[in-house]
PDB file of C-alpha atoms in Angstrom:
ATOM      1  CA  MET A   1     -13.729  15.780  34.922  1.00  0.00           C
ATOM      2  CA  ALA A   2     -14.715  12.082  35.169  1.00  0.00           C
ATOM      3  CA  LEU A   3     -16.108  12.249  31.410  1.00  0.00           C
ATOM      4  CA  GLU A   4     -12.777  13.951  29.919  1.00  0.00           C
ATOM      5  CA  LEU A   5     -10.838  10.851  31.745  1.00  0.00           C
ATOM      6  CA  TYR A   6     -13.251   8.387  30.106  1.00  0.00           C
ATOM      7  CA  CYS A   7     -12.891   9.757  26.956  1.00  0.00           C
ATOM      8  CA  ALA A   8      -9.051   9.868  27.172  1.00  0.00           C
ATOM      9  CA  ARG A   9      -9.120   6.317  28.059  1.00  0.00           C
ATOM     10  CA  VAL A  10     -10.837   5.303  24.973  1.00  0.00           C
ATOM     11  CA  ARG A  11      -8.108   7.126  22.912  1.00  0.00           C
ATOM     12  CA  ILE A  12      -5.261   5.682  24.936  1.00  0.00           C
ATOM     13  CA  GLU A  13      -6.669   2.034  24.303  1.00  0.00           C
ATOM     14  CA  THR A  14      -7.071   2.621  20.703  1.00  0.00           C
ATOM     15  CA  MET A  15      -3.522   3.804  20.641  1.00  0.00           C
ATOM     16  CA  PHE A  16      -2.603   0.692  22.274  1.00  0.00           C
ATOM     17  CA  ASP A  17      -4.318  -1.329  19.760  1.00  0.00           C
ATOM     18  CA  MET A  18      -2.544   0.299  17.017  1.00  0.00           C
ATOM     19  CA  LEU A  19       0.800  -0.165  18.737  1.00  0.00           C
ATOM     20  CA  LYS A  20       0.022  -3.892  19.367  1.00  0.00           C
ATOM     21  CA  ASN A  21      -1.503  -5.116  16.370  1.00  0.00           C
ATOM     22  CA  VAL A  22      -0.263  -2.662  13.511  1.00  0.00           C
ATOM     23  CA  MET A  23       3.165  -1.580  14.711  1.00  0.00           C
ATOM     24  CA  GLY A  24       4.053  -4.858  16.803  1.00  0.00           C
ATOM     25  CA  VAL A  25       5.923  -2.913  19.388  1.00  0.00           C
ATOM     26  CA  PHE A  26       4.856  -5.375  22.444  1.00  0.00           C
ATOM     27  CA  ARG A  27       6.569  -8.378  20.327  1.00  0.00           C
ATOM     28  CA  TYR A  28       9.958  -7.592  21.840  1.00  0.00           C
ATOM     29  CA  ARG A  29      12.490 -10.814  22.941  1.00  0.00           C
ATOM     30  CA  PHE A  30      15.354  -9.006  24.665  1.00  0.00           C
ATOM     31  CA  TRP A  31      15.811 -11.511  27.415  1.00  0.00           C
ATOM     32  CA  THR A  32      19.474 -12.157  28.033  1.00  0.00           C
ATOM     33  CA  LYS A  33      20.867 -15.609  28.929  1.00  0.00           C
ATOM     34  CA  GLY A  34      22.637 -14.261  32.012  1.00  0.00           C
ATOM     35  CA  LEU A  35      19.180 -13.531  33.490  1.00  0.00           C
ATOM     36  CA  PRO A  36      17.769 -16.467  35.655  1.00  0.00           C
ATOM     37  CA  ARG A  37      14.558 -18.161  34.328  1.00  0.00           C
ATOM     38  CA  HIS A  38      11.407 -17.934  36.407  1.00  0.00           C
ATOM     39  CA  SER A  39       9.599 -21.239  36.951  1.00  0.00           C
ATOM     40  CA  ARG A  40       5.941 -21.472  37.367  1.00  0.00           C
ATOM     41  CA  LYS A  41       6.411 -23.602  40.416  1.00  0.00           C
ATOM     42  CA  PRO A  42       9.279 -21.791  42.072  1.00  0.00           C
ATOM     43  CA  ARG A  43      11.270 -23.756  44.897  1.00  0.00           C
ATOM     44  CA  LYS A  44      12.382 -21.981  48.137  1.00  0.00           C
ATOM     45  CA  ASN A  45      15.979 -21.067  48.235  1.00  0.00           C
ATOM     46  CA  LYS A  46      17.258 -23.259  50.987  1.00  0.00           C
ATOM     47  CA  TYR A  47      20.997 -22.009  50.874  1.00  0.00           C
ATOM     48  CA  LEU A  48      19.989 -18.267  49.905  1.00  0.00           C
ATOM     49  CA  ASN A  49      22.607 -18.326  46.961  1.00  0.00           C
ATOM     50  CA  PRO A  50      23.097 -15.170  45.541  1.00  0.00           C
ATOM     51  CA  PRO A  51      22.348 -14.687  41.640  1.00  0.00           C
ATOM     52  CA  MET A  52      25.031 -15.739  39.327  1.00  0.00           C
ATOM     53  CA  GLY A  53      27.039 -13.169  37.311  1.00  0.00           C
ATOM     54  CA  ILE A  54      28.843  -9.927  38.010  1.00  0.00           C
ATOM     55  CA  ASP A  55      26.025  -7.471  38.189  1.00  0.00           C
ATOM     56  CA  PRO A  56      22.556  -8.839  37.441  1.00  0.00           C
ATOM     57  CA  LYS A  57      20.680  -5.879  38.211  1.00  0.00           C
ATOM     58  CA  ARG A  58      22.716  -4.053  35.480  1.00  0.00           C
ATOM     59  CA  LYS A  59      21.830  -6.651  33.318  1.00  0.00           C
ATOM     60  CA  VAL A  60      18.146  -6.598  34.217  1.00  0.00           C
ATOM     61  CA  ARG A  61      18.216  -2.737  33.882  1.00  0.00           C
ATOM     62  CA  ARG A  62      19.567  -2.895  30.340  1.00  0.00           C
ATOM     63  CA  CYS A  63      16.929  -5.562  29.469  1.00  0.00           C
ATOM     64  CA  PHE A  64      14.358  -2.901  30.627  1.00  0.00           C
ATOM     65  CA  ASP A  65      15.982  -0.029  28.899  1.00  0.00           C
ATOM     66  CA  ALA A  66      15.932  -2.173  25.545  1.00  0.00           C
ATOM     67  CA  TYR A  67      11.967  -2.547  26.407  1.00  0.00           C
ATOM     68  CA  GLU A  68      11.335   0.745  26.759  1.00  0.00           C
ATOM     69  CA  ARG A  69      13.475   2.042  23.819  1.00  0.00           C
ATOM     70  CA  PHE A  70      11.607  -0.276  21.547  1.00  0.00           C
ATOM     71  CA  VAL A  71       8.143   0.678  22.357  1.00  0.00           C
ATOM     72  CA  MET A  72       9.121   4.485  22.224  1.00  0.00           C
ATOM     73  CA  ILE A  73      10.631   3.891  18.946  1.00  0.00           C
ATOM     74  CA  GLY A  74       7.423   2.358  17.870  1.00  0.00           C
ATOM     75  CA  SER A  75       5.292   5.281  19.362  1.00  0.00           C
ATOM     76  CA  ILE A  76       7.335   7.697  17.319  1.00  0.00           C
ATOM     77  CA  ALA A  77       6.832   5.289  14.192  1.00  0.00           C
ATOM     78  CA  LEU A  78       3.007   5.189  14.662  1.00  0.00           C
ATOM     79  CA  GLY A  79       2.946   9.134  14.956  1.00  0.00           C
ATOM     80  CA  LEU A  80       4.635   9.740  11.995  1.00  0.00           C
ATOM     81  CA  LEU A  81       2.247   7.112  10.319  1.00  0.00           C
ATOM     82  CA  GLN A  82      -0.532   9.365  11.577  1.00  0.00           C
ATOM     83  CA  LEU A  83       1.156  12.508  10.280  1.00  0.00           C
ATOM     84  CA  ILE A  84       1.547  11.133   6.741  1.00  0.00           C
ATOM     85  CA  SER A  85      -2.155  10.046   6.774  1.00  0.00           C
ATOM     86  CA  LEU A  86      -2.944  13.835   7.627  1.00  0.00           C
ATOM     87  CA  LYS A  87      -0.799  15.597   5.245  1.00  0.00           C
ATOM     88  CA  TYR A  88      -0.536  13.471   2.409  1.00  0.00           C
ATOM     89  CA  GLN A  89      -4.034  11.679   2.379  1.00  0.00           C
ATOM     90  CA  ASN A  90      -4.510  12.064  -1.446  1.00  0.00           C
ATOM     91  CA  SER A  91      -1.328  10.537  -2.345  1.00  0.00           C
ATOM     92  CA  VAL A  92      -1.886   7.646  -0.070  1.00  0.00           C
ATOM     93  CA  TRP A  93      -4.723   6.844  -1.685  1.00  0.00           C
ATOM     94  CA  ARG A  94      -3.488   7.166  -5.079  1.00  0.00           C
ATOM     95  CA  GLU A  95      -0.585   4.823  -4.250  1.00  0.00           C
ATOM     96  CA  PHE A  96      -2.878   2.196  -2.194  1.00  0.00           C
ATOM     97  CA  GLN A  97      -2.965  -1.058  -4.149  1.00  0.00           C
ATOM     98  CA  GLY A  98      -4.744  -3.198  -1.857  1.00  0.00           C
ATOM     99  CA  PHE A  99      -8.492  -4.101  -1.755  1.00  0.00           C
ATOM    100  CA  LEU A 100     -11.246  -2.395   0.936  1.00  0.00           C
ATOM    101  CA  ARG A 101     -14.645  -3.377   0.757  1.00  0.00           C
ATOM    102  CA  THR A 102     -15.775  -0.039   1.436  1.00  0.00           C
ATOM    103  CA  LYS A 103     -13.664   3.107   1.849  1.00  0.00           C
ATOM    104  CA  SER A 104     -15.200   4.365   4.989  1.00  0.00           C
ATOM    105  CA  ARG A 105     -13.538   7.788   5.145  1.00  0.00           C
ATOM    106  CA  SER A 106     -11.274  10.042   3.346  1.00  0.00           C
ATOM    107  CA  LEU A 107      -8.371   9.947   5.919  1.00  0.00           C
ATOM    108  CA  PRO A 108      -6.482   6.539   5.416  1.00  0.00           C
ATOM    109  CA  SER A 109      -5.800   4.697   8.568  1.00  0.00           C
ATOM    110  CA  GLU A 110      -2.356   3.891  10.050  1.00  0.00           C
ATOM    111  CA  ARG A 111      -2.673   0.346   8.546  1.00  0.00           C
ATOM    112  CA  THR A 112      -3.257   1.757   5.049  1.00  0.00           C
ATOM    113  CA  VAL A 113      -0.389   4.146   5.095  1.00  0.00           C
ATOM    114  CA  LYS A 114       2.063   1.420   6.625  1.00  0.00           C
ATOM    115  CA  PHE A 115       0.864  -0.744   3.575  1.00  0.00           C
ATOM    116  CA  VAL A 116       1.415   2.173   1.082  1.00  0.00           C
ATOM    117  CA  ILE A 117       4.932   3.120   2.279  1.00  0.00           C
ATOM    118  CA  ALA A 118       6.063  -0.504   2.702  1.00  0.00           C
ATOM    119  CA  ASN A 119       5.092  -1.355  -0.926  1.00  0.00           C
ATOM    120  CA  LEU A 120       6.906   2.020  -1.984  1.00  0.00           C
ATOM    121  CA  LEU A 121      10.055   0.999  -0.055  1.00  0.00           C
ATOM    122  CA  ILE A 122      10.005  -2.364  -1.827  1.00  0.00           C
ATOM    123  CA  VAL A 123      10.002  -0.783  -5.305  1.00  0.00           C
ATOM    124  CA  ASP A 124      12.671   1.563  -4.229  1.00  0.00           C
ATOM    125  CA  LEU A 125      14.924  -0.995  -2.841  1.00  0.00           C
ATOM    126  CA  PHE A 126      14.873  -3.165  -6.258  1.00  0.00           C
ATOM    127  CA  SER A 127      14.908  -0.072  -8.341  1.00  0.00           C
ATOM    128  CA  SER A 128      18.206   1.012  -6.371  1.00  0.00           C
ATOM    129  CA  ALA A 129      19.642  -2.475  -6.784  1.00  0.00           C
ATOM    130  CA  PRO A 130      23.100  -2.971  -8.728  1.00  0.00           C
ATOM    131  CA  GLY A 131      21.809  -5.403 -11.198  1.00  0.00           C
ATOM    132  CA  GLN A 132      18.128  -3.952 -11.243  1.00  0.00           C
ATOM    133  CA  GLY A 133      16.733  -7.536 -11.036  1.00  0.00           C
ATOM    134  CA  ILE A 134      17.615 -11.357 -11.624  1.00  0.00           C
ATOM    135  CA  VAL A 135      20.842 -11.286 -13.843  1.00  0.00           C
ATOM    136  CA  SER A 136      20.779 -14.453 -16.070  1.00  0.00           C
ATOM    137  CA  GLN A 137      24.016 -15.954 -17.150  1.00  0.00           C
TER     138      GLN A 137
END
């Protein structure tokens, strides 16, 4: 049982690394102006003033919900990258325009799939533009 949990820990840490470094899901900034700033050197509240605003707990809850949604959507996107890597590995390698010192395995990484999809989306975006490029007058 302990060995199984340790093996699961490695997979979870790898997933968090992908979420952090490939997907950027922990780079959120949803803090609102209505929430009080916290000082590194807090002072005592001598007069016990309540927080400003109508419902500060609701604001904090909404901010926390936004964090959760952002991370969940990033997790779903990471899963989709992994699924594309499994199902369409030959197509991904065919479209890959980047440089790899050595191709270590036949299955492309999430970073490689993200690179390929980003390039395909850019090409598709420019090909569907009304002027299809810069129009000189």
